C-alpha positions in Angstrom: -14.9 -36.5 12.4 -11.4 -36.3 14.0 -10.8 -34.0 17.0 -7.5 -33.2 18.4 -7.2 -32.3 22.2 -10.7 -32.0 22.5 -10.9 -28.9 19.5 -14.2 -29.2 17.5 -14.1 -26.4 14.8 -17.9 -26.8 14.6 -18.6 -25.4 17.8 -18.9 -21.9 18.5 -16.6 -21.5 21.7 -14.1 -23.2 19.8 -10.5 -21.7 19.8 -10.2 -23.5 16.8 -12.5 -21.4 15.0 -10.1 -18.4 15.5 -7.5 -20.2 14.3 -10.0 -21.0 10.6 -10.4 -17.5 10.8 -7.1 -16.3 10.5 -6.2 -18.6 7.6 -9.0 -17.7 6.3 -7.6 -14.3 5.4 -6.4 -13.8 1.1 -3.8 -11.4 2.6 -2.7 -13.7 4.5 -2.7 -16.3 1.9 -0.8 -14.2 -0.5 1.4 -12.3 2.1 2.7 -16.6 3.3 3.0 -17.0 -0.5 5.0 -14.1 -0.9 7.3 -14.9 1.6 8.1 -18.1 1.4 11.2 -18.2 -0.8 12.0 -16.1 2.1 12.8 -13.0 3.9 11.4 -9.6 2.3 11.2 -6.3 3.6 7.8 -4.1 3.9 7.7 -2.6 0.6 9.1 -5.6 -1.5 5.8 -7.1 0.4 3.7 -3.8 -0.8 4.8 -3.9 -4.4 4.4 -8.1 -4.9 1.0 -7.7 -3.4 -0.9 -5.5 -5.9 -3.9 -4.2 -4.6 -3.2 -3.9 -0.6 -3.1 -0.8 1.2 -0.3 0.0 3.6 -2.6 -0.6 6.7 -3.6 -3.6 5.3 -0.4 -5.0 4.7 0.4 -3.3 8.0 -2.4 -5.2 10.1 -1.7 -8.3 8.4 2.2 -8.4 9.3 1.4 -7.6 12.7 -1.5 -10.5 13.3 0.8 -12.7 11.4 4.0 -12.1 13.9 1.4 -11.9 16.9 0.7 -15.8 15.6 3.3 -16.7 15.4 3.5 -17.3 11.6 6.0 -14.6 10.6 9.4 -13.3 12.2 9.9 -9.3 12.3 13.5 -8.6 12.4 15.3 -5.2 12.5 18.5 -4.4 11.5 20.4 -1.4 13.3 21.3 0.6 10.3 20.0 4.1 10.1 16.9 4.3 8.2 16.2 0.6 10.1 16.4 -1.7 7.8 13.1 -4.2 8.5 12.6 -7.8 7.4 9.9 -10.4 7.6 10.0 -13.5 7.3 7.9 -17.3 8.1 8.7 -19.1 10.8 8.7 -22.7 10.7 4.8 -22.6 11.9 4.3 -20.3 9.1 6.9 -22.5 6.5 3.4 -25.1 7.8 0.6 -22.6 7.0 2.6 -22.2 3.3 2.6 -26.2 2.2 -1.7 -25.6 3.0 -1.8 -21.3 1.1 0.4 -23.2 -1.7 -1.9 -25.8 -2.4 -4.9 -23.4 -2.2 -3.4 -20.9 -4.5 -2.2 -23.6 -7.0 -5.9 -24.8 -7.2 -7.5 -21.6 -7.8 -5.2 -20.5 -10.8 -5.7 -24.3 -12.2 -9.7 -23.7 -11.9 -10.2 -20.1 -12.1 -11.5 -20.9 -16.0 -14.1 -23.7 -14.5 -15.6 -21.4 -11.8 -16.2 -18.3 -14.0 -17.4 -20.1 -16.6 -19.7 -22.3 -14.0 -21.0 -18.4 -12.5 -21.7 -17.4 -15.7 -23.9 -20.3 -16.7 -25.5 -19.6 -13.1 -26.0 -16.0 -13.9 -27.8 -17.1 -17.4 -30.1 -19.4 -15.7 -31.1 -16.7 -12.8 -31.5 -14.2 -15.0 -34.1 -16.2 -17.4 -35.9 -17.6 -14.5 -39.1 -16.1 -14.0 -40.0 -14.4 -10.4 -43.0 -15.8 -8.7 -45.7 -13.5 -7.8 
């Protein structure tokens, strides 16, 4: 088991864990994925990202920035024109999210055809009185 600086992710008090926590997030995943050709404004995000809600989107930018992961920037035009983008900590989190997401689309087929052969089994198996 490698530790770095003393971090164990395996204990509870870890900051570590927090860290695992937030990566852990699929809006986060797909929000890194999204931007990482690079910058995109809030409803470019929105539209990309079928299926998240504004606060979601919303609470995800703002834990993101407050990471250190993504970079808000504001343009002075009048409505303000908004921008996010990775930083280079975030351009780090995306080689990780990319690999991730590549893997699940190249074994999506193996995993719902493994729950379904799970599901087949549980459902045949007889309960215990």
């Amino acid at each position: 088991m490698r530790e770095l600086g003393g971090a164990d992710v395996y204990l509870r008090n870890c900051a570590s864990r927090n860290v695992l926590s937030l990566l852990s997030n699929k809006w986060l995943c797909l929000v890194v994925g999204v931007l990482s050709p690079g910058p995109a404004r809030f409803g470019e995000l929105r539209r990309r990202l079928d299926g998240i809600t504004q606060k979601m989107l919303t609470q995800t930018l703002r834990e993101m920035e407050r990471a250190g992961l993504v970079d808000r920037r504001v343009y002075p035009t009048t409505p303000p024109r908004v921008e996010y983008s990775l930083t280079a900590l975030g351009a780090e989190v995306e080689a990780l999210m990319g690999s991730i997401r590549l893997w699940s689309e190249e074994h999506m087929d193996e995993i719902a055809s493994a729950r379904a052969a799970y599901d087949e089994r549980a459902s045949r198996a007889v309960e215990p009185l």
